[in-house]
């Protein structure tokens, strides 16, 4: 588990993104949901989840997908990319 965790941390570090800091906003904003995976494409996990991202209410949720592997140009990959508000690979 420690080896797997270290690998994930090294992959996430490649994105070079600022650390998220939660700020309280009195105005109701969308709930932000993030998905991190190396299997958004043609894989059993991708097969089960690609339609999930379009089911979130656009008025209530903002969807972020972070891929740990490059695109395989599969249908699953394209559907995930097209239905997430933000997709980073």
N, CA and C of each residue as an Amber inpcrd file, in Angstrom:
protein
   267
   0.8260000  -1.1890000   0.0000000   0.0000000   0.0000000   0.0000000
   0.8740000   1.2570000   0.0000000   1.9630000   1.2340000   0.7530000
   2.8410000   2.4070000   0.7870000   3.4900000   2.6450000  -0.5670000
   3.8740000   1.5740000  -1.2460000   4.4940000   1.6870000  -2.5710000
   3.4930000   2.2750000  -3.5600000   2.2520000   1.7790000  -3.5210000
   1.2080000   2.2880000  -4.4070000   0.9330000   3.7590000  -4.1160000
   0.8370000   4.1180000  -2.8420000   0.6050000   5.5100000  -2.4570000
   1.7140000   6.4250000  -2.9400000   2.9540000   5.9760000  -2.8340000
   4.0900000   6.7760000  -3.3020000   4.0370000   6.9700000  -4.8110000
   3.6320000   5.9270000  -5.5420000   3.5210000   6.0370000  -7.0000000
   2.4470000   7.0590000  -7.3780000   1.3160000   7.0010000  -6.7200000
   0.2290000   7.9450000  -7.0030000   0.6800000   9.3720000  -6.7000000
   1.3250000   9.5740000  -5.5610000   1.8030000  10.9180000  -5.2160000
   2.7940000  11.4430000  -6.2520000   3.6590000  10.5870000  -6.7650000
   4.6250000  11.0410000  -7.7790000   3.9180000  11.3820000  -9.0810000
   2.8700000  10.6300000  -9.4520000   2.1050000  10.9450000 -10.6610000
   1.3370000  12.2490000 -10.5080000   0.7180000  12.4470000  -9.3660000
  -0.0540000  13.6680000  -9.1240000   0.8730000  14.8790000  -9.1080000
   2.0820000  14.7210000  -8.6070000   3.0460000  15.8240000  -8.5600000
   3.4030000  16.3180000  -9.9530000   3.2580000  15.4770000 -10.9630000
   3.5610000  15.8710000 -12.3380000   2.6260000  16.9600000 -12.8480000
   1.4440000  17.0890000 -12.2600000   0.4850000  18.0910000 -12.7120000
   0.9030000  19.5070000 -12.3430000   1.7820000  19.6550000 -11.3750000
   2.2890000  20.9650000 -10.9670000   1.1530000  21.9710000 -10.7810000
   0.1740000  21.5740000  -9.9720000  -0.9710000  22.4420000  -9.7010000
  -0.8730000  22.9530000  -8.2670000  -1.4340000  24.1320000  -8.0250000
  -1.4000000  24.6600000  -6.6590000  -2.2500000  23.7980000  -5.7210000
  -1.8940000  23.8080000  -4.4670000  -2.6500000  23.0760000  -3.4650000
  -4.0000000  23.7490000  -3.2790000  -5.0540000  22.9420000  -3.2560000
  -6.4020000  23.4830000  -3.0880000  -6.5810000  23.9890000  -1.6610000
  -7.0820000  25.1940000  -1.5410000  -7.3840000  25.7730000  -0.2370000
  -8.8710000  26.0890000  -0.2140000  -9.5870000  25.4830000   0.7160000
 -11.0280000  25.7010000   0.8140000 -11.3000000  27.0570000   1.4570000
 -12.0860000  27.8460000   0.7820000 -12.5070000  29.1320000   1.3370000
 -14.0100000  29.1020000   1.5110000 -14.4800000  29.7100000   2.5600000
 -15.9100000  29.7570000   2.7860000 -16.5030000  30.8780000   1.9530000
 -17.5190000  30.5420000   1.2040000 -18.1750000  31.4920000   0.3280000
 -19.6410000  31.5770000   0.7390000 -20.1090000  32.7620000   1.1320000
 -21.5010000  32.8700000   1.5590000 -22.4890000  32.6160000   0.4140000
 -22.0540000  32.8010000  -0.8250000 -22.9040000  32.5360000  -1.9680000
 -22.7920000  31.0530000  -2.2990000 -23.9210000  30.3910000  -2.4240000
 -23.8910000  28.9520000  -2.7040000 -23.2560000  28.7040000  -4.0670000
 -22.2270000  27.8940000  -4.0690000 -21.5660000  27.5530000  -5.3210000
 -21.7140000  26.0520000  -5.5570000 -21.2950000  25.6160000  -6.7270000
 -21.3830000  24.2040000  -7.0700000 -20.4440000  23.3750000  -6.1930000
 -20.8520000  22.1670000  -5.9220000 -19.9960000  21.2140000  -5.2260000
 -19.0020000  20.6880000  -6.2470000 -17.7410000  20.7110000  -5.9020000
 -16.6900000  20.2550000  -6.8050000 -16.3440000  18.8040000  -6.4790000
 -16.3970000  17.9520000  -7.5200000 -16.0800000  16.5340000  -7.3620000
 -14.9010000  16.2200000  -8.2760000 -13.8790000  15.5810000  -7.7190000
 -12.7130000  15.2200000  -8.5090000 -12.5460000  13.7090000  -8.5890000
 -12.2500000  13.2450000  -9.7800000 -11.9590000  11.8290000 -10.0230000
 -10.5240000  11.7220000 -10.5060000  -9.7470000  10.8580000  -9.8820000
  -8.3630000  10.6190000 -10.2820000  -8.2620000   9.1460000 -10.6700000
  -7.7860000   8.8890000 -11.9000000  -7.6930000   7.5020000 -12.3490000
  -6.6550000   7.3520000 -13.4480000  -6.1380000   6.1670000 -13.5600000
  -5.2840000   5.8300000 -14.7040000  -6.0690000   4.9730000 -15.6810000
  -7.3600000   4.7800000 -15.4240000  -8.1690000   3.8550000 -16.2250000
  -9.4540000   4.4960000 -16.7490000  -9.3770000   5.7160000 -17.2820000
 -10.5560000   6.3380000 -17.8800000 -10.8620000   5.7430000 -19.2530000
  -9.9020000   5.0750000 -19.8620000 -10.0490000   4.5650000 -21.2260000
 -10.6150000   3.1670000 -21.2960000 -10.1270000   2.3900000 -22.2630000
 -10.6120000   1.0360000 -22.5120000 -10.0660000   0.0950000 -21.4400000
 -10.8300000  -0.0450000 -20.3910000 -10.4660000  -0.8440000 -19.2190000
 -11.7680000  -1.1550000 -18.4980000 -11.8140000  -2.1910000 -17.6970000
 -13.0630000  -2.5430000 -17.0120000 -13.5900000  -1.3830000 -16.1710000
 -12.7090000  -0.6330000 -15.5130000 -13.1570000   0.5200000 -14.7230000
 -13.7230000   1.6160000 -15.6220000 -13.0410000   1.8930000 -16.7210000
 -13.5360000   2.8760000 -17.6810000 -14.8690000   2.4590000 -18.2760000
 -15.0340000   1.1580000 -18.5240000 -16.2920000   0.6410000 -19.0670000
 -17.4560000   0.8650000 -18.1120000 -17.1840000   0.8000000 -16.8160000
 -18.2560000   0.9390000 -15.8210000 -18.5600000   2.3910000 -15.4690000
 -17.6020000   3.3020000 -15.6930000 -17.7890000   4.6600000 -15.1660000
 -17.9510000   5.7630000 -16.2020000 -17.6920000   5.4990000 -17.4910000
 -17.6910000   6.6070000 -18.4510000 -19.0270000   7.3300000 -18.5180000
 -20.1310000   6.6440000 -18.2750000 -21.4360000   7.3080000 -18.3310000
 -21.7810000   8.0320000 -17.0250000 -21.0360000   7.7830000 -15.9720000
 -21.2860000   8.4070000 -14.6730000 -21.1530000   9.9250000 -14.7170000
 -20.1850000  10.4200000 -15.4680000 -19.8400000  11.8390000 -15.4250000
 -20.9200000  12.7350000 -16.0070000 -21.7260000  12.2250000 -16.9120000
 -22.7980000  13.0310000 -17.4850000 -24.0550000  13.0170000 -16.6150000
 -24.0940000  12.1780000 -15.5920000 -25.2820000  12.0630000 -14.7570000
 -25.3380000  13.1010000 -13.6330000 -24.2250000  13.7610000 -13.3570000
 -24.2190000  14.7920000 -12.3150000 -25.0050000  16.0120000 -12.7920000
 -25.7600000  16.6090000 -11.9110000 -26.5070000  17.8230000 -12.2430000
 -25.5320000  18.9750000 -12.4980000 -25.6000000  19.5600000 -13.6830000
 -24.6990000  20.6660000 -14.0410000 -24.9330000  21.8920000 -13.1700000
 -26.1370000  22.0080000 -12.6130000 -26.4570000  23.1610000 -11.7630000
 -25.8680000  23.0330000 -10.3700000 -25.6050000  21.8010000  -9.9380000
 -25.1650000  21.5770000  -8.5720000 -23.7180000  21.1270000  -8.4300000
 -23.1500000  20.5400000  -9.4950000 -21.8170000  19.9430000  -9.3890000
 -20.8920000  20.4220000 -10.4920000 -19.6210000  20.5160000 -10.1630000
 -18.5620000  20.8040000 -11.1310000 -17.6060000  19.6150000 -11.0740000
 -17.4290000  18.9480000 -12.2220000 -16.6890000  17.6930000 -12.2750000
 -15.2810000  17.9010000 -12.8180000 -14.2990000  17.4110000 -12.0680000
 -12.8890000  17.4490000 -12.4480000 -12.4090000  16.0130000 -12.6190000
 -11.7520000  15.7100000 -13.7380000 -11.1510000  14.3910000 -13.9520000
  -9.6610000  14.5650000 -14.1960000  -8.8650000  13.8290000 -13.4600000
  -7.4060000  13.8740000 -13.5800000  -6.9310000  12.4890000 -13.9940000
  -6.4090000  12.3690000 -15.1930000  -5.9400000  11.0860000 -15.6880000
  -4.4540000  10.9280000 -15.4040000  -4.0860000   9.7720000 -14.9210000
  -2.6860000   9.4950000 -14.6110000  -1.9670000   8.8200000 -15.7760000
  -2.6850000   8.5630000 -16.8700000  -2.0940000   7.9770000 -18.0640000
  -2.5480000   8.7450000 -19.2990000  -1.7730000   8.7050000 -20.3710000
  -2.1710000   9.4110000 -21.5910000  -3.3940000   8.7610000 -22.2410000
  -4.0240000   9.4890000 -23.1330000  -5.2220000   9.0210000 -23.8230000
  -4.9540000   7.7680000 -24.6450000  -5.9560000   6.8770000 -24.6460000
  -5.8950000   5.7290000 -25.5450000  -6.8790000   5.9220000 -26.7110000
  -7.4770000   7.1190000 -26.7690000  -8.4320000   7.4960000 -27.8240000
  -9.6310000   6.5580000 -27.9290000  -9.9910000   5.9040000 -26.8360000
 -11.1440000   5.0090000 -26.8350000 -12.4340000   5.8140000 -26.6470000
 -13.5410000   5.1520000 -26.9110000 -14.8570000   5.7590000 -26.7190000
 -15.0250000   6.1960000 -25.2570000 -14.6260000   5.3320000 -24.3220000
 -14.7520000   5.6570000 -22.8930000 -13.9940000   6.9330000 -22.5540000
 -12.7810000   7.0240000 -23.0630000 -11.9270000   8.1900000 -22.7960000
 -12.6060000   9.4600000 -23.3020000 -13.0890000   9.4150000 -24.5400000
 -13.7060000  10.5960000 -25.1520000 -14.9850000  10.9890000 -24.4260000
 -15.7960000  10.0120000 -24.0270000 -17.0240000  10.3110000 -23.2860000
 -16.7070000  10.9670000 -21.9350000 -15.7150000  10.4280000 -21.2510000
 -15.3120000  10.9960000 -19.9650000 -14.8290000  12.4300000 -20.1490000
 -13.9470000  12.6380000 -21.1110000 -13.4110000  13.9680000 -21.3890000
 -14.5280000  14.9450000 -21.7580000 -15.4630000  14.5060000 -22.5750000
 -16.5160000  15.3920000 -23.0600000 -17.5500000  15.7450000 -21.9960000
 -17.7260000  14.8900000 -20.9940000 -18.7520000  15.1470000 -19.9840000
 -18.2140000  15.7020000 -18.6690000 -16.9200000  15.7450000 -18.5200000
 -16.3470000  16.3910000 -17.3270000 -16.2230000  17.8890000 -17.6120000
 -16.4170000  18.6850000 -16.5880000 -16.2310000  20.1390000 -16.7580000
 -14.7700000  20.4590000 -16.9800000 -13.8960000  19.7030000 -16.3370000
 -12.4520000  19.9150000 -16.4470000 -11.7860000  18.5450000 -16.5660000
 -10.9690000  18.3670000 -17.5840000 -10.2940000  17.0840000 -17.7780000
  -8.8190000  17.3590000 -18.0280000  -7.9680000  16.7650000 -17.2110000
  -6.5310000  16.9740000 -17.3370000  -5.8400000  15.6340000 -17.4610000
  -5.0740000  15.4650000 -18.5470000  -4.3130000  14.2220000 -18.7120000
  -2.8510000  14.5260000 -18.9180000
